[in-house]
PDB file of C-alpha atoms in Angstrom:
ATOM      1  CA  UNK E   1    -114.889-146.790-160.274  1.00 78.00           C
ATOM      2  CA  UNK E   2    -116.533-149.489-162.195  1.00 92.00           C
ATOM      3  CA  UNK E   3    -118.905-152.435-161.222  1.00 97.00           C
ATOM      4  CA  UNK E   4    -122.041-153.966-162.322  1.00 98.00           C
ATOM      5  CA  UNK E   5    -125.472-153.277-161.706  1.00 98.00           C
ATOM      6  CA  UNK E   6    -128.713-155.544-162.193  1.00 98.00           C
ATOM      7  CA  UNK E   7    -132.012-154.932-162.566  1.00 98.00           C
ATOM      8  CA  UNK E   8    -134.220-158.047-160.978  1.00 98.00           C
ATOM      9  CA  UNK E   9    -136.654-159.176-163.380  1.00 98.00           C
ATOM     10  CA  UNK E  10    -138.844-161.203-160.532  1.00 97.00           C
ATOM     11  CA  UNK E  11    -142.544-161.767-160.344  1.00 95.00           C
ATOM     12  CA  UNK E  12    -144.498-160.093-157.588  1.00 95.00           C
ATOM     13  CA  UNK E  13    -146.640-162.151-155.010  1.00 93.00           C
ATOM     14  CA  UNK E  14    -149.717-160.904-153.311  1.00 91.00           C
ATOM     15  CA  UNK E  15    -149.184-161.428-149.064  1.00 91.00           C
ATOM     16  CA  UNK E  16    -152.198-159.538-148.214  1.00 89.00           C
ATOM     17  CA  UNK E  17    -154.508-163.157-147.804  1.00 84.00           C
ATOM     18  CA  UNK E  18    -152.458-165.125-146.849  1.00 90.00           C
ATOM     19  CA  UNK E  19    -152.630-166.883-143.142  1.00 94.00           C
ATOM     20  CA  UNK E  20    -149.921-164.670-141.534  1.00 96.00           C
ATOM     21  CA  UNK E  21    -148.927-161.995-144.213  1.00 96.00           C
ATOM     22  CA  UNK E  22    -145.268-160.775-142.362  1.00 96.00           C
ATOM     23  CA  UNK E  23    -144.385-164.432-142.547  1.00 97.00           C
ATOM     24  CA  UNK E  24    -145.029-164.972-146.208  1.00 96.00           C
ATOM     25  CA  UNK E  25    -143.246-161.679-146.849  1.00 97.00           C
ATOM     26  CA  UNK E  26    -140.079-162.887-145.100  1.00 98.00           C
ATOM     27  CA  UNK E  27    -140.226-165.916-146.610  1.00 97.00           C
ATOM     28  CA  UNK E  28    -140.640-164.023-149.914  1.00 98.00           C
ATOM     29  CA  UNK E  29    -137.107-162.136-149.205  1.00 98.00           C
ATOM     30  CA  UNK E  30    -135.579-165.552-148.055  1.00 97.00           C
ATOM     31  CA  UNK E  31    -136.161-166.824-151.888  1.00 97.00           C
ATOM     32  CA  UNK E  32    -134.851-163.547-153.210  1.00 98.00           C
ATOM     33  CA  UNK E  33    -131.788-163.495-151.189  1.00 97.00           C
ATOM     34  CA  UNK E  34    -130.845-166.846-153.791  1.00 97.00           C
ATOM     35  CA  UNK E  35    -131.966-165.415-156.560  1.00 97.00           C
ATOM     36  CA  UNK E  36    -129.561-162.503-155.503  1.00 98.00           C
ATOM     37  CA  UNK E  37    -126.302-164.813-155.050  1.00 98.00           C
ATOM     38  CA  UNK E  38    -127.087-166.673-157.989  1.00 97.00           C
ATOM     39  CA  UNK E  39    -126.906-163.679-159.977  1.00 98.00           C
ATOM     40  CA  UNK E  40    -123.994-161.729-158.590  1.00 97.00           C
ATOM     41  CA  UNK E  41    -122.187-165.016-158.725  1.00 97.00           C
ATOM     42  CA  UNK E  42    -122.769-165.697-162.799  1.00 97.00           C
ATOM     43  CA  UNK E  43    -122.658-161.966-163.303  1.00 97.00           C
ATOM     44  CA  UNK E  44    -118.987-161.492-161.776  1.00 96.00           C
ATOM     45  CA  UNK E  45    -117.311-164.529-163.624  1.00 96.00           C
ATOM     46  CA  UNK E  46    -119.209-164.033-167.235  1.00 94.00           C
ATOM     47  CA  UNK E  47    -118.481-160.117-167.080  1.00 93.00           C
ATOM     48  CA  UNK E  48    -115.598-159.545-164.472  1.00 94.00           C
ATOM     49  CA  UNK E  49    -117.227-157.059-162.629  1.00 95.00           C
ATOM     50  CA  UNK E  50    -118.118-157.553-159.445  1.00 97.00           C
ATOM     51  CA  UNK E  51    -122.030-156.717-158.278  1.00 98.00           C
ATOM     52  CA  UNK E  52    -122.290-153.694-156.432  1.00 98.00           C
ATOM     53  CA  UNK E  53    -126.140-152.642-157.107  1.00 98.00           C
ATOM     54  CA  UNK E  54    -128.963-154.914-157.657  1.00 98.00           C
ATOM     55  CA  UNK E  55    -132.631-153.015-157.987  1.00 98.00           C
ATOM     56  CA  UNK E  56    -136.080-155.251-157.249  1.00 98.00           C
ATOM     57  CA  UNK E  57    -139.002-154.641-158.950  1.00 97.00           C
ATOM     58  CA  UNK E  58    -142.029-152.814-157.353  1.00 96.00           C
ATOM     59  CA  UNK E  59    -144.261-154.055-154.733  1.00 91.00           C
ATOM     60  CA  UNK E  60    -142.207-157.304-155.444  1.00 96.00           C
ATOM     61  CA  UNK E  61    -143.469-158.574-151.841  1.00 95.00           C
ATOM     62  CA  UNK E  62    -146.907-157.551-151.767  1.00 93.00           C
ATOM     63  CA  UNK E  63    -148.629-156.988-155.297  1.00 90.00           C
ATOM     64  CA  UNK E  64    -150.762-153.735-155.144  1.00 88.00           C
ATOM     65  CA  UNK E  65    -153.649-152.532-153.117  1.00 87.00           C
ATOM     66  CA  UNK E  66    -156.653-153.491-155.251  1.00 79.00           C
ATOM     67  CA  UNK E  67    -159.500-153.292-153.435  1.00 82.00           C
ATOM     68  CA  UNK E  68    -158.090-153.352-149.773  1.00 89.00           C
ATOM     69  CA  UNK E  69    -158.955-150.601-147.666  1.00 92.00           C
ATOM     70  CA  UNK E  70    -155.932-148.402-147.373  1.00 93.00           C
ATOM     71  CA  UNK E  71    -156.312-148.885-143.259  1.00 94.00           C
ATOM     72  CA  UNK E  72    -156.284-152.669-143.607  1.00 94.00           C
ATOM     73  CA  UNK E  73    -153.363-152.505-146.451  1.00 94.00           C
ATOM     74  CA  UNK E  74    -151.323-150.826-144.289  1.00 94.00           C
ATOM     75  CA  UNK E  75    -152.064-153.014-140.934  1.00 94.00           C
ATOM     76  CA  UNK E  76    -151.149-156.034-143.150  1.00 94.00           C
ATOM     77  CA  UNK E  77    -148.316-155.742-145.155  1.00 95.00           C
ATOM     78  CA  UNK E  78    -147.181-152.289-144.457  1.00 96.00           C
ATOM     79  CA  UNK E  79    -143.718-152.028-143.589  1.00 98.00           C
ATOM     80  CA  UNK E  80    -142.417-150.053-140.701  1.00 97.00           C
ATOM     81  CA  UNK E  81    -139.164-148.518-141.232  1.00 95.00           C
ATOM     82  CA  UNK E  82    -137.832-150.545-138.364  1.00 95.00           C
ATOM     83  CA  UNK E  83    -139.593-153.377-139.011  1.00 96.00           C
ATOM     84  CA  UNK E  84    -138.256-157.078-139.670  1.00 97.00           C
ATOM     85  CA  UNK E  85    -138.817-156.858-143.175  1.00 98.00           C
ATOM     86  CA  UNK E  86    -135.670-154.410-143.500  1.00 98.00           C
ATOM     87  CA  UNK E  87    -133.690-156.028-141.105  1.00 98.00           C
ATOM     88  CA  UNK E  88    -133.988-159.107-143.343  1.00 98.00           C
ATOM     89  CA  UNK E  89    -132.974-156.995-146.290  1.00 98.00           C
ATOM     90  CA  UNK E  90    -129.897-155.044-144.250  1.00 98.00           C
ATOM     91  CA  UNK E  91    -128.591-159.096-143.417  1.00 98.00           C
ATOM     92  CA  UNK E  92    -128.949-159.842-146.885  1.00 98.00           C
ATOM     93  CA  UNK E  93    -127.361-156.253-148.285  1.00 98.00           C
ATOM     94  CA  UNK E  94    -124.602-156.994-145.874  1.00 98.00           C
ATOM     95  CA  UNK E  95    -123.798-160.872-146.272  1.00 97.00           C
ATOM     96  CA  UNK E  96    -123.623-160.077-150.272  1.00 97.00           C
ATOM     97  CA  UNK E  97    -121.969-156.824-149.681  1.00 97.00           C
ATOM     98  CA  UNK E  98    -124.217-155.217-152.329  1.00 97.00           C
ATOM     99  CA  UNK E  99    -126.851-151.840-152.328  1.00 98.00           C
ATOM    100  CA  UNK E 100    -130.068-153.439-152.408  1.00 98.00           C
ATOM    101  CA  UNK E 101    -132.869-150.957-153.940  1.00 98.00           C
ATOM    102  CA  UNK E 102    -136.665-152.046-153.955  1.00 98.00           C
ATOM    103  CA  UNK E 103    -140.100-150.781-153.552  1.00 97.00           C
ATOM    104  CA  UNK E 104    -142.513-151.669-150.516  1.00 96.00           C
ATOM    105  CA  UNK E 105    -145.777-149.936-148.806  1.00 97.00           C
ATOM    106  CA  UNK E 106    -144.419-148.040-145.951  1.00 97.00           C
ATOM    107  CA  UNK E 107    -146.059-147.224-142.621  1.00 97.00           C
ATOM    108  CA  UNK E 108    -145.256-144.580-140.653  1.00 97.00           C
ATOM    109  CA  UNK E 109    -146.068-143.276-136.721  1.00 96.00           C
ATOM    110  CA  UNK E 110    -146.589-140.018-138.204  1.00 97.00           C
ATOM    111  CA  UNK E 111    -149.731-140.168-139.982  1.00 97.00           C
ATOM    112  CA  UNK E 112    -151.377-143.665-138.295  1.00 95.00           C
ATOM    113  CA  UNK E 113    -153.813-145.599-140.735  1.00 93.00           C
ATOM    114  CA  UNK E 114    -151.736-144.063-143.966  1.00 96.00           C
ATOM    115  CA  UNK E 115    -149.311-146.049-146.399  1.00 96.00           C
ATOM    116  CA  UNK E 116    -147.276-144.872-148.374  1.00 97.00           C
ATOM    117  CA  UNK E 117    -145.703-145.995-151.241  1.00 97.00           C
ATOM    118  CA  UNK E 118    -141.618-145.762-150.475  1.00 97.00           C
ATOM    119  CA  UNK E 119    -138.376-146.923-152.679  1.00 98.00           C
ATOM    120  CA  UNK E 120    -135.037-147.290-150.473  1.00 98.00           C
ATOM    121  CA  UNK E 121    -132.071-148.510-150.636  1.00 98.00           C
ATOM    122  CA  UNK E 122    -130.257-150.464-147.885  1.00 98.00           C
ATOM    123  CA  UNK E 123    -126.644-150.409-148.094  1.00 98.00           C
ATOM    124  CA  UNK E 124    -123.688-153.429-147.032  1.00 98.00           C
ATOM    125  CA  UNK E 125    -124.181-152.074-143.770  1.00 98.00           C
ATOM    126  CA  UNK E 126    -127.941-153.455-143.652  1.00 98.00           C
ATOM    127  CA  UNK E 127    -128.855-149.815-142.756  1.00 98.00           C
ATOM    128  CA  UNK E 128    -131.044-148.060-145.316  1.00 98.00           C
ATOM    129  CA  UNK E 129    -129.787-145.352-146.638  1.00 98.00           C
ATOM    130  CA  UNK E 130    -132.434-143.949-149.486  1.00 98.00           C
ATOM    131  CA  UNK E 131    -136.493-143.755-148.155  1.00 98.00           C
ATOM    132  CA  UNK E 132    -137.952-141.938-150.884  1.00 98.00           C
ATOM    133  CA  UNK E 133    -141.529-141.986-150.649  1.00 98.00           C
ATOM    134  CA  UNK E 134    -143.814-141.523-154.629  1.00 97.00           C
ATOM    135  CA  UNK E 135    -145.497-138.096-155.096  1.00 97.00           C
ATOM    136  CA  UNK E 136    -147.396-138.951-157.625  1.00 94.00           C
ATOM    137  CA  UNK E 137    -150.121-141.503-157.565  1.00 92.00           C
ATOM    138  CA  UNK E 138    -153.843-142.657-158.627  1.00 86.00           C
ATOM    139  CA  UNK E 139    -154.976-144.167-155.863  1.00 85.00           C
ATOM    140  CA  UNK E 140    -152.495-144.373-152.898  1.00 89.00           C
ATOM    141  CA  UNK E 141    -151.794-141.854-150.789  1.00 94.00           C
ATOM    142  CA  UNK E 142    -148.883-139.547-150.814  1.00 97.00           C
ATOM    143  CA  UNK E 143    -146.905-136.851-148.660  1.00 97.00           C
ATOM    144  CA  UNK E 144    -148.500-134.232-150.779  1.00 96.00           C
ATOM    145  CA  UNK E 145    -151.543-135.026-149.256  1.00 96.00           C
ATOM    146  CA  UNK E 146    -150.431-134.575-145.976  1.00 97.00           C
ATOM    147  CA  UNK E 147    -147.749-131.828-147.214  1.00 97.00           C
ATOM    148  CA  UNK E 148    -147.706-129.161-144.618  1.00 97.00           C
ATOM    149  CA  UNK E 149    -147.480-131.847-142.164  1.00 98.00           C
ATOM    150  CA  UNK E 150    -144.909-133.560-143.851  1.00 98.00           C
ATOM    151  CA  UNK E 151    -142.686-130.551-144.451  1.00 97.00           C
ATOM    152  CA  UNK E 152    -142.331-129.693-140.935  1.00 97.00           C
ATOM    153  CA  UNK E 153    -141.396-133.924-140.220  1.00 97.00           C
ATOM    154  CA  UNK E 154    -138.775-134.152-143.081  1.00 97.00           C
ATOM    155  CA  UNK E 155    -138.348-131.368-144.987  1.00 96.00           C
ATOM    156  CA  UNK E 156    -137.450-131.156-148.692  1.00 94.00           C
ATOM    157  CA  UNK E 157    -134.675-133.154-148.142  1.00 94.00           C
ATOM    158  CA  UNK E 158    -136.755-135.396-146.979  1.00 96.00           C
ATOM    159  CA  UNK E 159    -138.791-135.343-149.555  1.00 97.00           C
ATOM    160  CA  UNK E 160    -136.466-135.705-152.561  1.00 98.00           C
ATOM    161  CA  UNK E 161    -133.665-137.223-150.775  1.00 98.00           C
ATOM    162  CA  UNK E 162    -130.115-138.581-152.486  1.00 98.00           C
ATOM    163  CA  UNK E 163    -128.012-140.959-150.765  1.00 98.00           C
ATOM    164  CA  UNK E 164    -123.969-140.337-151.062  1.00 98.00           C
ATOM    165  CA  UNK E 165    -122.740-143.763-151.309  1.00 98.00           C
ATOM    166  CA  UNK E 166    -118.782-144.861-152.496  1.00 97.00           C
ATOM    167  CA  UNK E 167    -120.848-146.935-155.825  1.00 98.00           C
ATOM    168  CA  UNK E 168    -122.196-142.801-156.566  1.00 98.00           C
ATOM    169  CA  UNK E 169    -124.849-141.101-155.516  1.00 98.00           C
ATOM    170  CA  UNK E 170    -128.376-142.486-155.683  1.00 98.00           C
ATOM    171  CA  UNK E 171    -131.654-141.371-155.929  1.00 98.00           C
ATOM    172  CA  UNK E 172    -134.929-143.416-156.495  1.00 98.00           C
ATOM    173  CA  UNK E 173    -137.836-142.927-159.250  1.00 98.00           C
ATOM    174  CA  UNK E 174    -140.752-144.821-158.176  1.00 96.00           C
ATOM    175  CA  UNK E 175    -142.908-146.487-160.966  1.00 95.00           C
ATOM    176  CA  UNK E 176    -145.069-144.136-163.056  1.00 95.00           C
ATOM    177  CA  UNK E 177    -142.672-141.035-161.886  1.00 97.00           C
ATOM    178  CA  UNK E 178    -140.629-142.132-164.788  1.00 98.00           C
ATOM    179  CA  UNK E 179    -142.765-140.148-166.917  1.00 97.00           C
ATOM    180  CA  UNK E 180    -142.540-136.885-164.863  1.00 96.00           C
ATOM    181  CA  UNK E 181    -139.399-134.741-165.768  1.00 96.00           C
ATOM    182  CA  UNK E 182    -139.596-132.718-162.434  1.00 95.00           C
ATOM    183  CA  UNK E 183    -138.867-135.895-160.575  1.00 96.00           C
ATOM    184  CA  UNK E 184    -135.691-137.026-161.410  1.00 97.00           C
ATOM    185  CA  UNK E 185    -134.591-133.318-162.447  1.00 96.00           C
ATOM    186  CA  UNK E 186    -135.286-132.245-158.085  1.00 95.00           C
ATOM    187  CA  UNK E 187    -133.170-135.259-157.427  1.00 97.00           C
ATOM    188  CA  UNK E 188    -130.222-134.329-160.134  1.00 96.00           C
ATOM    189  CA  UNK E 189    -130.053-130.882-158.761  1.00 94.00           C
ATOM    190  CA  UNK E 190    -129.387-132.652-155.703  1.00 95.00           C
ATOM    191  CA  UNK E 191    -126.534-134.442-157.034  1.00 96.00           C
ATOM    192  CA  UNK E 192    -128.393-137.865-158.015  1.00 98.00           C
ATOM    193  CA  UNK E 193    -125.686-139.786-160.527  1.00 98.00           C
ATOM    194  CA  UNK E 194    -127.937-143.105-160.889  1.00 98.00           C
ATOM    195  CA  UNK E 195    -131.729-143.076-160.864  1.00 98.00           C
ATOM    196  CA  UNK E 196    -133.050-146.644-159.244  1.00 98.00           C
ATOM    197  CA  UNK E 197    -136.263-147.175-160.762  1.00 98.00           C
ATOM    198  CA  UNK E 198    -138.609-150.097-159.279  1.00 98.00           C
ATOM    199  CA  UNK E 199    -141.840-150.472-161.851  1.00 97.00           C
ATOM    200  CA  UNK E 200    -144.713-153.035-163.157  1.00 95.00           C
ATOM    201  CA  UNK E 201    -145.233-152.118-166.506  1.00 92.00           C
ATOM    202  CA  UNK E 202    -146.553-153.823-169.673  1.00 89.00           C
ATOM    203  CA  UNK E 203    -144.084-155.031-171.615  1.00 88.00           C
ATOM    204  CA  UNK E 204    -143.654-154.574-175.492  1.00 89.00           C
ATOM    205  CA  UNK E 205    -140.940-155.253-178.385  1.00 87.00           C
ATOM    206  CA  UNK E 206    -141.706-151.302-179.039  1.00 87.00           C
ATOM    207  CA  UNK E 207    -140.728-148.195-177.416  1.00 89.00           C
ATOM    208  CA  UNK E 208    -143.510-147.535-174.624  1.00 92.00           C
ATOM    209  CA  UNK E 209    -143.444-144.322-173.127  1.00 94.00           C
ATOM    210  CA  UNK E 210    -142.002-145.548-170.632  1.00 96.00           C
ATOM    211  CA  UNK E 211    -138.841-147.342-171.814  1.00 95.00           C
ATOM    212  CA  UNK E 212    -138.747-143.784-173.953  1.00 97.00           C
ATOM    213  CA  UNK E 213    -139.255-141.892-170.479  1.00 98.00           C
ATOM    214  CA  UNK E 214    -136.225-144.023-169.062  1.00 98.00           C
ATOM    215  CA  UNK E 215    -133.721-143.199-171.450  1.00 98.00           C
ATOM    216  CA  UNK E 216    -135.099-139.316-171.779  1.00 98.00           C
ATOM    217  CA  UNK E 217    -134.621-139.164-167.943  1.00 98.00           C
ATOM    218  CA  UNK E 218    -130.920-140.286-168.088  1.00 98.00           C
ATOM    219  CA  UNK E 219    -129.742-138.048-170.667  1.00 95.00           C
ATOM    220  CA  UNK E 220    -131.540-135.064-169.827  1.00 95.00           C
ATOM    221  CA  UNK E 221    -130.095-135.341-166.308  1.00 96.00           C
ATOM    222  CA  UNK E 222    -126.998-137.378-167.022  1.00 97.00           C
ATOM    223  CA  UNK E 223    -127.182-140.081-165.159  1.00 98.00           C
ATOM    224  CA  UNK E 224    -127.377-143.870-165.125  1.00 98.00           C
ATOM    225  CA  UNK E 225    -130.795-145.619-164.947  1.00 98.00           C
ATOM    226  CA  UNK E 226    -131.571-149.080-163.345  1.00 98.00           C
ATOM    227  CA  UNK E 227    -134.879-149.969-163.942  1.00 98.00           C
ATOM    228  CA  UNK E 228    -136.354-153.394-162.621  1.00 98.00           C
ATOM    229  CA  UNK E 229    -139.392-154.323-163.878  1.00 97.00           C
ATOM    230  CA  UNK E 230    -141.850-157.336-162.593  1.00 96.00           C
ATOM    231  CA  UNK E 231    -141.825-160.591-164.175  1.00 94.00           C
ATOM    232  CA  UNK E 232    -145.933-160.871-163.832  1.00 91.00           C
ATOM    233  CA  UNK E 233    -147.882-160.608-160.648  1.00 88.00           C
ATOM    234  CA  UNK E 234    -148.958-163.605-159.087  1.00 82.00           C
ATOM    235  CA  UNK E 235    -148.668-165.575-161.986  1.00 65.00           C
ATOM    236  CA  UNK E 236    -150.294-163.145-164.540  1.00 64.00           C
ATOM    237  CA  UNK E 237    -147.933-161.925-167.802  1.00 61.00           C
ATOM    238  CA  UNK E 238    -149.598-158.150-166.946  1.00 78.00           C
ATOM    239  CA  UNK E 239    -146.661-157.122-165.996  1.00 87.00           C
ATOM    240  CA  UNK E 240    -143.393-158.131-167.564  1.00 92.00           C
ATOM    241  CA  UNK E 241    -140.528-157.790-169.691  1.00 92.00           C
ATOM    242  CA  UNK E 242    -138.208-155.146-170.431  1.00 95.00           C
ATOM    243  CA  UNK E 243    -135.797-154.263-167.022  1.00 97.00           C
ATOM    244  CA  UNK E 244    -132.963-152.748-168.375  1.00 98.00           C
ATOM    245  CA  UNK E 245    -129.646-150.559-167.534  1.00 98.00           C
ATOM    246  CA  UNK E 246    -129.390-147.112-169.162  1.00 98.00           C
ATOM    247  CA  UNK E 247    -126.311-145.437-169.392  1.00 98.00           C
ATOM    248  CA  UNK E 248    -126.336-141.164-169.305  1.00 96.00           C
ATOM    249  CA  UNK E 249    -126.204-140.613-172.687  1.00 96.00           C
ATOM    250  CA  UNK E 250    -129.323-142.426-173.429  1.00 97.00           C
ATOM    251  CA  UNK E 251    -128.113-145.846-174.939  1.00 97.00           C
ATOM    252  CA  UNK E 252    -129.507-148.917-173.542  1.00 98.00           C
ATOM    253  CA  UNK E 253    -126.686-150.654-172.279  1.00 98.00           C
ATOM    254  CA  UNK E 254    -129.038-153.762-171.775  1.00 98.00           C
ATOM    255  CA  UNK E 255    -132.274-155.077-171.314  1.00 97.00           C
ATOM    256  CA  UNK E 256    -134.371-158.040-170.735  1.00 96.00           C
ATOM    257  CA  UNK E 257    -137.016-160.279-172.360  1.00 94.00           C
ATOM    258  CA  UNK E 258    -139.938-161.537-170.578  1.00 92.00           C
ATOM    259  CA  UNK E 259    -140.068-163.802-167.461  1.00 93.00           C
ATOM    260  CA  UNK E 260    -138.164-164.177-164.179  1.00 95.00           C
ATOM    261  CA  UNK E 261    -134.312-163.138-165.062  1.00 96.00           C
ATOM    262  CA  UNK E 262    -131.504-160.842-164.307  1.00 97.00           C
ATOM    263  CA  UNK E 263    -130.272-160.343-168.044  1.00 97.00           C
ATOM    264  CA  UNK E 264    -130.490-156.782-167.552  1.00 98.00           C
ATOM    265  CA  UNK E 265    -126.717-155.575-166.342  1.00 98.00           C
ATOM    266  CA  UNK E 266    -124.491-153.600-167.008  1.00 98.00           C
ATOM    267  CA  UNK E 267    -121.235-151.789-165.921  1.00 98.00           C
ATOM    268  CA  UNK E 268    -121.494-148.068-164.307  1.00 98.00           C
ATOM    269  CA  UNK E 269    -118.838-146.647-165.053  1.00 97.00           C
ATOM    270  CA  UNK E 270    -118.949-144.009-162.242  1.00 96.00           C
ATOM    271  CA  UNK E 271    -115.512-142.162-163.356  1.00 96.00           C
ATOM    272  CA  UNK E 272    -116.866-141.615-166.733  1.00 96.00           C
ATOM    273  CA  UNK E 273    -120.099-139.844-165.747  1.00 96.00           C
ATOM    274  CA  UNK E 274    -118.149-137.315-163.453  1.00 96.00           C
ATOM    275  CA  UNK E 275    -116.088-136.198-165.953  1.00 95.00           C
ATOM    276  CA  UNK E 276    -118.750-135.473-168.546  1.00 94.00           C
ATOM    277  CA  UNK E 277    -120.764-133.954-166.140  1.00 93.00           C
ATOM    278  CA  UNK E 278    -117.549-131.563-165.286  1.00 93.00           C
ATOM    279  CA  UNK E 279    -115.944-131.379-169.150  1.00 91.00           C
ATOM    280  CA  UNK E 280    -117.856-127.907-170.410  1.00 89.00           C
ATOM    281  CA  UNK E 281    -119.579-127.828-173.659  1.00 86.00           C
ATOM    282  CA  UNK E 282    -123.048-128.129-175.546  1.00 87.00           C
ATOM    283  CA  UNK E 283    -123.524-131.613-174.318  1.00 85.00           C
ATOM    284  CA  UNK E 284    -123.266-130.664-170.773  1.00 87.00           C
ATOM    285  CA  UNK E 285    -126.980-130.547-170.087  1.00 84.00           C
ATOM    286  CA  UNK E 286    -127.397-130.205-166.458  1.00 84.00           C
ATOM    287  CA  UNK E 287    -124.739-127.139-166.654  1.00 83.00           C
ATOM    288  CA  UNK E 288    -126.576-125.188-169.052  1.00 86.00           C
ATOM    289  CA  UNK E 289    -129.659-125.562-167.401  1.00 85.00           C
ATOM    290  CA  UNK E 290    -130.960-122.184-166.568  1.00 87.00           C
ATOM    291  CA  UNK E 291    -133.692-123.256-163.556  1.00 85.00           C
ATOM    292  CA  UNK E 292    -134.557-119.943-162.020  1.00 85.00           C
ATOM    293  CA  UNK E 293    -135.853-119.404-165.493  1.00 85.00           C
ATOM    294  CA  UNK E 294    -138.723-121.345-164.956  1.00 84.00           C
ATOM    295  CA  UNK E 295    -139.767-120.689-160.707  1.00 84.00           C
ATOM    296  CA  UNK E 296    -142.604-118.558-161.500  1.00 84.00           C
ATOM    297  CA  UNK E 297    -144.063-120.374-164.155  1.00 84.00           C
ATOM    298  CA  UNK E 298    -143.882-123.435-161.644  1.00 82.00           C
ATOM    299  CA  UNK E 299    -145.325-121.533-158.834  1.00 82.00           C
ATOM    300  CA  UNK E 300    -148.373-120.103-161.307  1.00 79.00           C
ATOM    301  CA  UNK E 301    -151.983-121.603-160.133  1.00 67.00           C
ATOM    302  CA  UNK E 302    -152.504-123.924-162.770  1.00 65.00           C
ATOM    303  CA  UNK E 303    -155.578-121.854-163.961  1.00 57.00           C
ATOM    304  CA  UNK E 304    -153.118-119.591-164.857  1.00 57.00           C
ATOM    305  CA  UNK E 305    -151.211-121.797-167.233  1.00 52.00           C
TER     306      UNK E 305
END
């Protein structure tokens, strides 16, 4: 199978003061749901390939925390996972028929007066089918910091979870996590084919470390990366530049320049991937891959390292 995917190169809005933050958040997703036609649209006739992924950036609808109390944060924009925010995304997923991945702050019943900071996917069906909540973070909280807890709610599964889809299988990186290995390697021995990668990152015409990070994560694991990045945050360049599409051996397939765009696509060309990851040899990373080498040295206190 072969189709296109897009990375969203949009800028992120801050709902948190406005009058009635849910309403400024759905009208947020209205606007997107154009810029999401408009793009599939152009990008079917000028490559052929029809849309079947399109990746927003992180905390497109919100902006980040700041100074907001994480209580108030996640009374005010948090979204529950049945909440109207999705279902606006699920009727947009399904009258576009595309996999729609983003990045929002999640609530959930579980652990009252917590956010936390999930990527998902919803599907054509308008169901989400990928809630993969960030492990590592600075200054929101995470389910490592409720892990026990969280264990014993969703397991491991749970906790690096892949979605089995008929465009592959997909798993999310959230942000920073693009410069952790162990990330996207948990979600590649899970089967993870394409890695969808919500960020707001400076931009650069260099390498950062983490346009490096991107293309180290997809041939190290071979698989595909889709990485959307913000085009500025409430109209501030912080922010912006560089989305791009990263094939499994490493090579930028494309990649955009600054501002709001969706000039970062690319075909996936799903058939391809499978049979390098089944065709033996030296170049067959995730086969050679000796993990149990490495459990104890994992599992060491780190003042033991």
């Amino acid at each position: 199978m072969t189709y296109a995917a897009v990375a969203m190169q949009l800028a992120a809005r801050s709902a948190i003061n406005a009058a009635d933050p849910r309403a400024a958040m759905l009208a947020h997703i209205g606007e997107v749901a154009g810029r999401l036609r408009g793009a599939a649209i152009f990008i079917e006739q000028y490559s052929g390939a029809p849309v079947k992924l399109a990746v927003l950036p992180e905390y497109l609808f919100t902006s980040y925390p700041a100074r907001v109390s994480i209580p108030d944060f996640a009374a005010k924009v948090g979204w529950a996972a049945d909440g109207p925010e999705y279902d606006a995304l699920g009727k947009i997923a399904q009258d576009l028929g595309l996999f729609v991945a983003g990045n929002a702050y999640e609530t959930d019943v579980h652990f009252p007066g917590l956010y936390f900071q999930a990527s998902f996917v919803v599907a054509p069906s308008g169901d989400v089918v990928l809630r993969y909540r960030r492990l590592n973070s600075m200054y929101a909280p995470t389910p490592h910091d409720v892990w026990s807890k969280y264990l014993d709610i969703y397991g491991l599964n749970g906790v690096f979870p892949v979605a089995r889809t008929e465009i592959g299988n997909l798993a999310a990186i959230a942000s920073e996590e693009i410069l952790y290995p162990e990330i996207a390697r948990a979600h590649a021995l899970r089967g993870a084919e394409i890695f969808v990668h919500s960020s707001s990152e400076i931009g650069s015409p260099l390498r950062t470390p983490k346009m490096i990070a991107k293309q180290a994560r997809a041939f190290e694991n071979m698989a595909y990366v889709v990485s959307a990045n913000t085009a500025g945050i409430d109209g501030f360049a912080d922010a912006d530049g560089n989305s791009m599409v990263v094939d499994w051996k490493g090579n930028v397939l494309a990649e955009s320049n600054a501002g709001e765009t969706f000039t970062a696509f690319a075909d996936i060309d799903l058939a391809a991937l499978r049979q390098a990851r089944r065709k033996p040899g030296m170049t067959n990373y995730l086969s050679r891959q000796r993990t149990e080498l490495f459990a104890a040295a994992y599992a060491a206190p780190s003042h033991q390292r």
